[in-house]
mmCIF file of C-alpha atoms in Angstrom:
data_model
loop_
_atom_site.group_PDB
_atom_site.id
_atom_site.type_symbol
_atom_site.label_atom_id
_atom_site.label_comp_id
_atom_site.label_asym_id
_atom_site.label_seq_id
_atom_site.Cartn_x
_atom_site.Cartn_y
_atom_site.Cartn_z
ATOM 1 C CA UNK O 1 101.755 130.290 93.569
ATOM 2 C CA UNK O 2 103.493 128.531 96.591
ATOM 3 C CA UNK O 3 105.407 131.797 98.896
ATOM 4 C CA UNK O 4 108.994 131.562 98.500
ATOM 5 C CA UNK O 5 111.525 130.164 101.089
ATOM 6 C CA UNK O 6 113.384 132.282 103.611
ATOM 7 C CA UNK O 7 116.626 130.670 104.532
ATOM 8 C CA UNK O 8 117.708 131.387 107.827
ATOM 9 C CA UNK O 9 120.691 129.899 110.077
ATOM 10 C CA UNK O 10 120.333 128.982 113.607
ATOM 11 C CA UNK O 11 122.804 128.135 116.018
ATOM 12 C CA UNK O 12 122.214 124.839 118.394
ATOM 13 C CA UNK O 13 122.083 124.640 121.661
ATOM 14 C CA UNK O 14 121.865 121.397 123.684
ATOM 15 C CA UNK O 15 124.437 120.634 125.917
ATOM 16 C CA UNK O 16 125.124 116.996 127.210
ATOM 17 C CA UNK O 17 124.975 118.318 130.702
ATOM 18 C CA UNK O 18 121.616 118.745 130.702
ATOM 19 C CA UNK O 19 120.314 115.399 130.516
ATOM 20 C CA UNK O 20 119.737 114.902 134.080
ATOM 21 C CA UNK O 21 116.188 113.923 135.007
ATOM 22 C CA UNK O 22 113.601 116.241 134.705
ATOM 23 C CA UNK O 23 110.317 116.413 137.269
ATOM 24 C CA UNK O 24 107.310 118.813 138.311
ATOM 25 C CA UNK O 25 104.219 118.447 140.125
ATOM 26 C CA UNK O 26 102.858 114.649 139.298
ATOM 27 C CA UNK O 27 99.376 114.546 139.047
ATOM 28 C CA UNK O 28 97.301 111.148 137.810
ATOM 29 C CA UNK O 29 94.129 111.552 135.417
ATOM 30 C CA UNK O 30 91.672 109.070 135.473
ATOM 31 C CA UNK O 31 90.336 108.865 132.100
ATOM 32 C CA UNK O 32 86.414 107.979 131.021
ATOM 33 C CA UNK O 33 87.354 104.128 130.356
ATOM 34 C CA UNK O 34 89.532 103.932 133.578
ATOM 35 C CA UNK O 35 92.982 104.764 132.526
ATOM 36 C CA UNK O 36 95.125 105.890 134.961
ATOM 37 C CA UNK O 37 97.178 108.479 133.145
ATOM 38 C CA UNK O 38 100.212 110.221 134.433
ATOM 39 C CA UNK O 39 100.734 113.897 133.790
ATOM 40 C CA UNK O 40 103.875 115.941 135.406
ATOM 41 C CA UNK O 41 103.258 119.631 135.496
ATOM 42 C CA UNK O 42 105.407 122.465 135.938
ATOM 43 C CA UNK O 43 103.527 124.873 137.904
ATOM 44 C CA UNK O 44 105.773 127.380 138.319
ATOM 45 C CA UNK O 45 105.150 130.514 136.179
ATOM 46 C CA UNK O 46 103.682 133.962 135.704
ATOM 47 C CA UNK O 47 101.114 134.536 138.327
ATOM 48 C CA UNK O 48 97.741 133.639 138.140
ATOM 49 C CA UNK O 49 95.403 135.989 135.883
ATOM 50 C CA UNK O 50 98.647 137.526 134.109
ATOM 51 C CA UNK O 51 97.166 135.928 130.938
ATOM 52 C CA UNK O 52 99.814 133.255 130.199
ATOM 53 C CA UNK O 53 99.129 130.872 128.848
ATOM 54 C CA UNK O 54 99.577 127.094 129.976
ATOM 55 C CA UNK O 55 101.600 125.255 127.493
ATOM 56 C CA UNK O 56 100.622 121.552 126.575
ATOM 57 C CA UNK O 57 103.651 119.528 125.515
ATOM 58 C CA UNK O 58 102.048 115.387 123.774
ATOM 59 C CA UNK O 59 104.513 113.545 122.571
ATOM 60 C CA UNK O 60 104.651 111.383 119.833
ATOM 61 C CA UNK O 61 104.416 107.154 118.694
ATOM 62 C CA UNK O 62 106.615 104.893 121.655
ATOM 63 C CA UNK O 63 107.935 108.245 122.995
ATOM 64 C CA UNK O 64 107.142 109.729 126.469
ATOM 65 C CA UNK O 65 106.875 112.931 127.882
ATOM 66 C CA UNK O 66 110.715 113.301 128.241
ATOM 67 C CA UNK O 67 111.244 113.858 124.825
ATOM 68 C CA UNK O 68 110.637 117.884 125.466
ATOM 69 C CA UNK O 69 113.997 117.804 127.811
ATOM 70 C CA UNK O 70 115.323 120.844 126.162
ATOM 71 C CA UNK O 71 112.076 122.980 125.522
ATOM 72 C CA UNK O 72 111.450 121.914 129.236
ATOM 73 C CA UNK O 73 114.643 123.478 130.918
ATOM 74 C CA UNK O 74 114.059 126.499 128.142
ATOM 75 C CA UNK O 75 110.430 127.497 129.474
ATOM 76 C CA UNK O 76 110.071 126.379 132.926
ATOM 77 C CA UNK O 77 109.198 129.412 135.144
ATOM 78 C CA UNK O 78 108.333 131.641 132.585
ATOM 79 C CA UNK O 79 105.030 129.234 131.320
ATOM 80 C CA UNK O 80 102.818 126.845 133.203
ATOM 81 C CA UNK O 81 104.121 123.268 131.558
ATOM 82 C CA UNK O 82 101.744 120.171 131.502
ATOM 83 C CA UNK O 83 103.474 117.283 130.194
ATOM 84 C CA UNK O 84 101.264 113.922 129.919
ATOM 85 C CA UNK O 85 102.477 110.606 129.314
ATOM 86 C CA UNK O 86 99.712 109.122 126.485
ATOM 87 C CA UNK O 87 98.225 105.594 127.395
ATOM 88 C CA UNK O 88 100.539 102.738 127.778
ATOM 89 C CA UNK O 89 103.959 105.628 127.786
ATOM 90 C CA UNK O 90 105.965 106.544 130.025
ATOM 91 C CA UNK O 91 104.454 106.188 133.277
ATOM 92 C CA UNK O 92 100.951 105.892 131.802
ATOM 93 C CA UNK O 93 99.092 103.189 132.499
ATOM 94 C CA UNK O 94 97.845 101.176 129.247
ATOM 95 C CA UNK O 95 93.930 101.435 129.973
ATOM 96 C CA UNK O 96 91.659 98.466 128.324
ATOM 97 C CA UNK O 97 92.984 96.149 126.090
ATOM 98 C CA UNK O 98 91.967 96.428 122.746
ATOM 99 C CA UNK O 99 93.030 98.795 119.385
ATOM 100 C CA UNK O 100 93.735 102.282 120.689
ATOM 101 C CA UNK O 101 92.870 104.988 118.180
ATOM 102 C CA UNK O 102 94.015 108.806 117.620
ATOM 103 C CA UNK O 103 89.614 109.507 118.525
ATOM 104 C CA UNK O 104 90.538 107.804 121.831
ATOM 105 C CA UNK O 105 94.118 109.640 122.271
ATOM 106 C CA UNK O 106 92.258 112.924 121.448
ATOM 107 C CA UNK O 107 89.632 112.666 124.242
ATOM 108 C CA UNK O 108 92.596 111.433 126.999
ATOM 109 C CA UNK O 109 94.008 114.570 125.825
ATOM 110 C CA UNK O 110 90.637 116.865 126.395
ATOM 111 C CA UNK O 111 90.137 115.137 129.687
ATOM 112 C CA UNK O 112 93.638 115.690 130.811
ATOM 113 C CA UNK O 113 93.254 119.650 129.763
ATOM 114 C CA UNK O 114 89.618 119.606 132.045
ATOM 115 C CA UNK O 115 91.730 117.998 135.216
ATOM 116 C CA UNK O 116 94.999 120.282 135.066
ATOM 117 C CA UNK O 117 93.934 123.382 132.836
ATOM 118 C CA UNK O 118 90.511 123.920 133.260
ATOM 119 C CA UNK O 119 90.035 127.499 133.047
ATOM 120 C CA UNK O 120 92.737 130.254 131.145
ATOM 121 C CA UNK O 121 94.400 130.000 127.775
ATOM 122 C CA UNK O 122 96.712 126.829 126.574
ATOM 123 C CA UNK O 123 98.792 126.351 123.447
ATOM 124 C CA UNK O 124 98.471 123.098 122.221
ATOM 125 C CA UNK O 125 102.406 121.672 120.751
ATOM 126 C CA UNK O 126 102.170 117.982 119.274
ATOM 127 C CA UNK O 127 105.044 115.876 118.010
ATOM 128 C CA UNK O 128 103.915 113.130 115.646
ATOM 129 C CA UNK O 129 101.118 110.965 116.901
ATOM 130 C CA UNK O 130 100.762 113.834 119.796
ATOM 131 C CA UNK O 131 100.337 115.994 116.681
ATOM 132 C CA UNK O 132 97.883 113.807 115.764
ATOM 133 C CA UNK O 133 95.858 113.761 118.857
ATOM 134 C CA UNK O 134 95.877 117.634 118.536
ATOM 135 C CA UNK O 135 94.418 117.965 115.593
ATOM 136 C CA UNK O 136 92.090 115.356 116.635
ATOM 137 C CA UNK O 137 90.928 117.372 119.803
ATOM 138 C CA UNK O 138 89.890 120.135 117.818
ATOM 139 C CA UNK O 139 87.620 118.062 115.871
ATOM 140 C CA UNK O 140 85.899 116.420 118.992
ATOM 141 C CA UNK O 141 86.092 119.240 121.379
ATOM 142 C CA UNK O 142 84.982 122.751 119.618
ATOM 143 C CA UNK O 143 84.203 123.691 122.796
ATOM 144 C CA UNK O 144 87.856 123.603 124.190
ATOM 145 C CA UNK O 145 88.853 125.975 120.849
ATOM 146 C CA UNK O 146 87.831 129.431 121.798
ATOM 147 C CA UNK O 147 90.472 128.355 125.163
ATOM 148 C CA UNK O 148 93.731 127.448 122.664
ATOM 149 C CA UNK O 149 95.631 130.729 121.671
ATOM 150 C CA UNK O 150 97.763 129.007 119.701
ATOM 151 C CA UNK O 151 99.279 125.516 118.073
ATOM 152 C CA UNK O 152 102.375 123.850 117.144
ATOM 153 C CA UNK O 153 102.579 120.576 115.049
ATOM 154 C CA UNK O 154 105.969 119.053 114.246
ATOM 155 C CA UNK O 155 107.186 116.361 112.215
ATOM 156 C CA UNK O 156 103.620 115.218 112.018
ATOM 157 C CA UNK O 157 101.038 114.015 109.385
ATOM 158 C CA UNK O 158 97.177 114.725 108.906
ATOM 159 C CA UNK O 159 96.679 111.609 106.554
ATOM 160 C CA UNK O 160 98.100 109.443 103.930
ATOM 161 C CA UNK O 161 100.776 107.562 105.993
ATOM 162 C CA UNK O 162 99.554 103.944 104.200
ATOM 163 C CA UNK O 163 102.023 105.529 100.918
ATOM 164 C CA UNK O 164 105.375 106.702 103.295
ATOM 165 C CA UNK O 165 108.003 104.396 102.719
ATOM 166 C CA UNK O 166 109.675 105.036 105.891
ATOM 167 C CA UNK O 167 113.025 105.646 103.682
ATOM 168 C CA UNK O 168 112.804 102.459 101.765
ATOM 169 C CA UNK O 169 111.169 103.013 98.135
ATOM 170 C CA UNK O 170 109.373 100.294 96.778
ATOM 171 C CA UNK O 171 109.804 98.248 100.102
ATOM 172 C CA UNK O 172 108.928 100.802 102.959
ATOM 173 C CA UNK O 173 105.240 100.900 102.690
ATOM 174 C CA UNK O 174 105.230 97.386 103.089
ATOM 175 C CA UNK O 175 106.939 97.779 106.468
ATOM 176 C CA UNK O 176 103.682 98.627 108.846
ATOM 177 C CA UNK O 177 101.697 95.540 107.198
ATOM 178 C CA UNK O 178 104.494 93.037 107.710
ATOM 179 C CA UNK O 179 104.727 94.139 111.662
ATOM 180 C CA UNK O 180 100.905 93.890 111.865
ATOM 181 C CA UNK O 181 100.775 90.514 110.637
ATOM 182 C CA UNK O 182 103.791 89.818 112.912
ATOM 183 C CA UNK O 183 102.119 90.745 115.766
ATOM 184 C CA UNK O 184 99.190 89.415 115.031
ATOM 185 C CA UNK O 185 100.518 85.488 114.829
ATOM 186 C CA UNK O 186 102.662 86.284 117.990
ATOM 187 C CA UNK O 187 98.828 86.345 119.516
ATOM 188 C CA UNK O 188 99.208 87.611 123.158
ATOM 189 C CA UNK O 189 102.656 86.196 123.685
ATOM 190 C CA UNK O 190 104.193 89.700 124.310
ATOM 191 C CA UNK O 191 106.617 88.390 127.174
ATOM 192 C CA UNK O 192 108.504 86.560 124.368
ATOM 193 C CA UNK O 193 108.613 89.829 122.091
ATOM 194 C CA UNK O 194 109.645 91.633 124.582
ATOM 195 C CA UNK O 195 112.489 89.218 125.742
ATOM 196 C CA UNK O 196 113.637 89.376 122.192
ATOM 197 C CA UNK O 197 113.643 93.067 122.121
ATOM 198 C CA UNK O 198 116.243 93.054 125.199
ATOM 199 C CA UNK O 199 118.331 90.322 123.400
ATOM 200 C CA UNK O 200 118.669 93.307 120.537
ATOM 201 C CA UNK O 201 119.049 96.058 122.400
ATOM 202 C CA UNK O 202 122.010 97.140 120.525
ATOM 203 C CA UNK O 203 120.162 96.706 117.212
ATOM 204 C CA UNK O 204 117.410 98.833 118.405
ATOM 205 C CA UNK O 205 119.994 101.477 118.894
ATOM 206 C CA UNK O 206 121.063 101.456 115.935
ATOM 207 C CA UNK O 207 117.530 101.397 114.428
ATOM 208 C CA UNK O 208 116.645 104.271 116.311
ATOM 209 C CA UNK O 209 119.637 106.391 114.698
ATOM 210 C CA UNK O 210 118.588 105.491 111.552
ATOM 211 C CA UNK O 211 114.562 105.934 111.462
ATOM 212 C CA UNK O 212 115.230 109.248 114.259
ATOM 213 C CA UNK O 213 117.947 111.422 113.692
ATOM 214 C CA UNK O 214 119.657 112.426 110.557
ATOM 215 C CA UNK O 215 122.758 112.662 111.538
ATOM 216 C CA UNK O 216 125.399 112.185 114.094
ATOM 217 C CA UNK O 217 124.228 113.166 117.894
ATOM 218 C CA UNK O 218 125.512 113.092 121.155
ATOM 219 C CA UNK O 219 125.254 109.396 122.827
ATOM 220 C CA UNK O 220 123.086 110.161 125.932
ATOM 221 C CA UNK O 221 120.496 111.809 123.403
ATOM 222 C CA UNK O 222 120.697 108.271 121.862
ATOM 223 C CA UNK O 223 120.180 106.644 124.548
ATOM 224 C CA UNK O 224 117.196 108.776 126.049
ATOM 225 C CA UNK O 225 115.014 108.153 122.892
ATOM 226 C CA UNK O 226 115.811 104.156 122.962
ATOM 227 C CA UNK O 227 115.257 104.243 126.585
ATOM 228 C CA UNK O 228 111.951 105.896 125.542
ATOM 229 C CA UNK O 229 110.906 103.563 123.044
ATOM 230 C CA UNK O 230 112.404 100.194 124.758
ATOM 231 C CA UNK O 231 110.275 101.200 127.846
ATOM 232 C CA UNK O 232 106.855 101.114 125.569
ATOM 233 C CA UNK O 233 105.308 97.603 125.648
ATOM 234 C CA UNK O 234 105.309 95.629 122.525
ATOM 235 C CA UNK O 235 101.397 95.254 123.027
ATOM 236 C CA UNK O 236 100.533 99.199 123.039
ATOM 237 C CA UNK O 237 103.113 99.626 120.017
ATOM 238 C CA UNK O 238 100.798 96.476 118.371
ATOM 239 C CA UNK O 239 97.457 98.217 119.373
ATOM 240 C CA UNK O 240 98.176 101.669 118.188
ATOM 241 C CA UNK O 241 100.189 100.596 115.214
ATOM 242 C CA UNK O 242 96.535 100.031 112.499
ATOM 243 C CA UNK O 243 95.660 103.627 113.563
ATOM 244 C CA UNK O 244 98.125 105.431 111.156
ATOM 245 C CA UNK O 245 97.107 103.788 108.203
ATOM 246 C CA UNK O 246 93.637 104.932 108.463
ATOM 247 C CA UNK O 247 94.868 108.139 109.866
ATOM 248 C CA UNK O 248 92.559 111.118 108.182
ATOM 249 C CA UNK O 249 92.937 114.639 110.030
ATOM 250 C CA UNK O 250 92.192 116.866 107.274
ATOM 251 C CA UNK O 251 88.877 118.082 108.134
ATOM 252 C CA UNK O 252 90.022 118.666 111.910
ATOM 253 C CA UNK O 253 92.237 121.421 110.365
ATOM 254 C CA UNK O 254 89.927 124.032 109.536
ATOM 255 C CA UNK O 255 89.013 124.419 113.129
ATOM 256 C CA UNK O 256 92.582 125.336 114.036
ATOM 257 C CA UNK O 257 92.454 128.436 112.273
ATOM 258 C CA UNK O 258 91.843 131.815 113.362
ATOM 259 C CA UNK O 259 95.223 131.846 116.026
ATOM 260 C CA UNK O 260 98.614 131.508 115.897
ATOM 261 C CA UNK O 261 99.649 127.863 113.938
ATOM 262 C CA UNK O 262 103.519 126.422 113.301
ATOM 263 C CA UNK O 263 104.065 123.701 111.687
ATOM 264 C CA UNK O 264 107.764 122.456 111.804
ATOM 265 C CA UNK O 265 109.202 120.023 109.616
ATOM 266 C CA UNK O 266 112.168 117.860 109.333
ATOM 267 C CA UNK O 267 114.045 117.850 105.710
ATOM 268 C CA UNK O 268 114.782 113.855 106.588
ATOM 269 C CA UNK O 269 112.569 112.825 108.602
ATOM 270 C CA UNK O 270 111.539 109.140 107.281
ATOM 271 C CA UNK O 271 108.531 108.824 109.615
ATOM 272 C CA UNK O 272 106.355 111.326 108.700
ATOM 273 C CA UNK O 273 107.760 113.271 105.368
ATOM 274 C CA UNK O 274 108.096 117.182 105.231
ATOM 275 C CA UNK O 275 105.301 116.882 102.699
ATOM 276 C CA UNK O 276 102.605 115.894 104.739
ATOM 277 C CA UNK O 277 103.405 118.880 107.300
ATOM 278 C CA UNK O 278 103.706 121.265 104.182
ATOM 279 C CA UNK O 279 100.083 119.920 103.598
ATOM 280 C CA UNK O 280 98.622 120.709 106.872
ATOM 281 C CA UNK O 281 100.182 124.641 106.770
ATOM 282 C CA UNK O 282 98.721 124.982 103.652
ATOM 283 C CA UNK O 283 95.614 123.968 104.524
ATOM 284 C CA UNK O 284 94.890 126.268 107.541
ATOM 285 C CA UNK O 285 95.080 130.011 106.905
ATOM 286 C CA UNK O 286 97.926 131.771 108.283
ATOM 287 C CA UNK O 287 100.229 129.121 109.634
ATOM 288 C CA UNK O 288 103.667 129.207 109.324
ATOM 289 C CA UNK O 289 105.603 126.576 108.028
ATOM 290 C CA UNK O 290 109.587 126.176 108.804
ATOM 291 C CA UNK O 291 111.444 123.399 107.170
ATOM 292 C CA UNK O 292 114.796 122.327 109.162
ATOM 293 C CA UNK O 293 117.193 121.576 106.665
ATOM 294 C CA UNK O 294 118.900 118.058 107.633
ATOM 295 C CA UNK O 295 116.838 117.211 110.915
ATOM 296 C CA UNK O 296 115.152 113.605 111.485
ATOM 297 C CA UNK O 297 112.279 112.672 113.170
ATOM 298 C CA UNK O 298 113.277 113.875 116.501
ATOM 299 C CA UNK O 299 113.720 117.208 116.114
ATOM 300 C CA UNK O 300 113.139 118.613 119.423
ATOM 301 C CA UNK O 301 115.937 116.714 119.931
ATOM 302 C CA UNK O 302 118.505 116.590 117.326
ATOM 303 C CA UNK O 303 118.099 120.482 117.070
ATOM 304 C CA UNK O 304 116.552 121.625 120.111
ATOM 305 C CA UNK O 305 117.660 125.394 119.774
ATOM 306 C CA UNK O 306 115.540 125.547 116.350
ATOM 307 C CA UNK O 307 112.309 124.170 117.836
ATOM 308 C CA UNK O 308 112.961 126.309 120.927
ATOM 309 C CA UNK O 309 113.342 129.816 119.511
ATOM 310 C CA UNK O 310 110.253 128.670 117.087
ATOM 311 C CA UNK O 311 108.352 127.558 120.189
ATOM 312 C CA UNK O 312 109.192 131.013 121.975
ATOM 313 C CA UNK O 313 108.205 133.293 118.851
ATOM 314 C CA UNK O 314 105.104 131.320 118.393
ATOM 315 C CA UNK O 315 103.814 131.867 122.615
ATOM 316 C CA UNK O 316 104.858 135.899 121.820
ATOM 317 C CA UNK O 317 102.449 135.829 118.659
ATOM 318 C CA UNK O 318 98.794 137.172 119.252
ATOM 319 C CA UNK O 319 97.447 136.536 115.883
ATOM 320 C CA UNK O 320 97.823 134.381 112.881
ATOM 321 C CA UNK O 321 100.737 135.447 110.457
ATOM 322 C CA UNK O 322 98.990 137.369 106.948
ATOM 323 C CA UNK O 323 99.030 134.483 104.479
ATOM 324 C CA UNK O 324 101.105 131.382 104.714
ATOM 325 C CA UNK O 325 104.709 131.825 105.641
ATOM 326 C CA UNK O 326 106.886 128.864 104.402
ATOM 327 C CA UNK O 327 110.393 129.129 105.953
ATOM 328 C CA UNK O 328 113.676 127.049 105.855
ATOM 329 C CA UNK O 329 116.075 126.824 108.907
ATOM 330 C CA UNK O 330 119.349 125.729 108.378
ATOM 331 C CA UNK O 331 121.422 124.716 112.007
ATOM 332 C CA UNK O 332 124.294 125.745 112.466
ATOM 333 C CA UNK O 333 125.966 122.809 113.321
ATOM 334 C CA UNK O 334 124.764 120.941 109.833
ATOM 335 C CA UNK O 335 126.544 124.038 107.931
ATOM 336 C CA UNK O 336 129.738 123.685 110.224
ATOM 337 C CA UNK O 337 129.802 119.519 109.429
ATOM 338 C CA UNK O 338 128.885 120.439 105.601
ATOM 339 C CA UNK O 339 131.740 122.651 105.741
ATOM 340 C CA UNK O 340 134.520 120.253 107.212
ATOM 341 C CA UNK O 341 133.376 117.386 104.405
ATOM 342 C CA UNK O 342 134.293 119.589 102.056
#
């Protein structure tokens, strides 16, 4: 019998203001296969040997590293932050040309952890494909496990993302085939995709509201996550685009158990469904599931107070929760809108 919900209301807390640029320490990995990865770290925390852990921040699909703005400002100084761009995002460079796959994400990820954190606990946080490349990691680095004290997966999937239709029934699932073949006959003439991209800038915009956020948001949160996406080449979103539809984590999941696991999900997010992450906490014993009633994809930043507080509960945990605890989290600021339509 599936635990019931616990509906709890949370106020939000981003404020406009706090969209200035964000930097730490930069440091560049050189990966295995020669990518030149960029990773900014926040080395400013408890001291050394107090036991803190260092906190691992991936981000997700045509994102970058400054999609954790808020949870950033929140837990600088009090944590050790290490905030890597993956291949071709953000400042990363793209690596060899080719298909890039989750396997290949996973062990960037691993060799970033060996360069910046090599010794001491981390917690591992994911947001979509970072999600992804976490669970990943624990399937091709056991011996990195007995290090991670705890995870967080959000508005992410362990498998099965050939059947989302991306908020389009009957036609969505259609969507990732279409692009592939799209790319494909464009061959390698990326300089004229990406000239077309700039030519709709404003439809991207609006494409991002749509497929990101579920409802209204400020407009320099708007504009950070197109500036995010707009700045990933056409050819990494082509190479990296096959990998979801073959996605399968599943198996990876079992060795996440034994520590402290969230798993948050967005009630309308049209990327990767609330189902799939009510999958993966059922799946690993004692991880806690929280549902945030009307939040898109980009939760971390649509409600950034909710993934914050969930964020700080889960680094003050020191074992897995006794059973699975599913949870819903209504914002405050969806009840106050509800309200006023009424």
């Amino acid at each position: 019998m599936r635990p019931s919900l616990r509906a709890r209301r949370h106020a939000p807390g981003a404020r406009r203001e706090e969209l200035h640029p964000l930097t730490g320490e930069p440091v560049e990995v050189v990966t295995d296969d020669g990518a030149r990865l960029h990773v900014d770290v926040d080395p400013v925390g408890p001291a050394h040997g107090s036991g803190a852990p260092t906190v691992v921040l991936c981000h997700g699909y045509a994102l970058s590293s400054d999609c954790w703005h808020f949870q950033r400002l929140a837990l600088r100084g009090r944590y050790r932050l290490v905030l890597p761009d993956q291949r071709g995002h953000g400042r990363s460079g793209r690596g060899p040309a080719g298909p890039v796959s989750v396997a290949r994400l996973a062990d960037d990820l691993g060799q970033v952890i060996d360069a910046v954190a090599p010794t001491g606990p981390v917690v591992l946080v994911g947001h979509s494909l970072g999600g992804m490349t976490v669970m990943e990691l624990a399937a091709r680095r056991p011996d990195l496990l007995p290090r991670v004290s705890a995870v967080a997966l959000m508005a992410t999937s362990a498998g099965g993302m050939a059947a989302v239709d991306h908020g389009l029934p009957m036609l969505g699932h259609h969507l990732v085939r279409w692009a592939e073949l799209a790319l494909e006959r464009a061959g390698h003439r990326y300089d004229v995709l990406e000239r077309s991209r700039r030519a709709g800038a404003d439809l991207e915009q609006l494409l991002v509201r749509h497929w990101n956020f579920a409802g209204p948001v400020a407009p320099e949160l708007l504009r950070l996550s197109a500036r995010m996406m707009a700045q990933t080449p056409v050819d990494v979103i082509a190479d990296l685009l096959p990998a979801f539809s073959t996605l399968d984590e599943r198996e990876a999941l079992a060795g996440l158990a034994g520590r402290p696991v969230l798993v948050l999900t967005a009630e309308r997010d049209l990327m990767t469904p609330a189902a799939h992450g009510r999958e993966i906490a059922e799946a690993i014993p004692g991880a806690e599931h929280v549902l945030v009633r009307g939040a898109g994809h980009l939760l971390m930043l649509e409600h950034p107070s909710v993934v914050t507080a969930r964020l700080e509960r889960l680094l003050s945990r020191r074992a897995p929760v006794a059973g699975t605890v599913q949870e819903v989290v209504v914002p405050l600021a969806r009840r106050t809108r509800g309200r006023r339509a009424r």
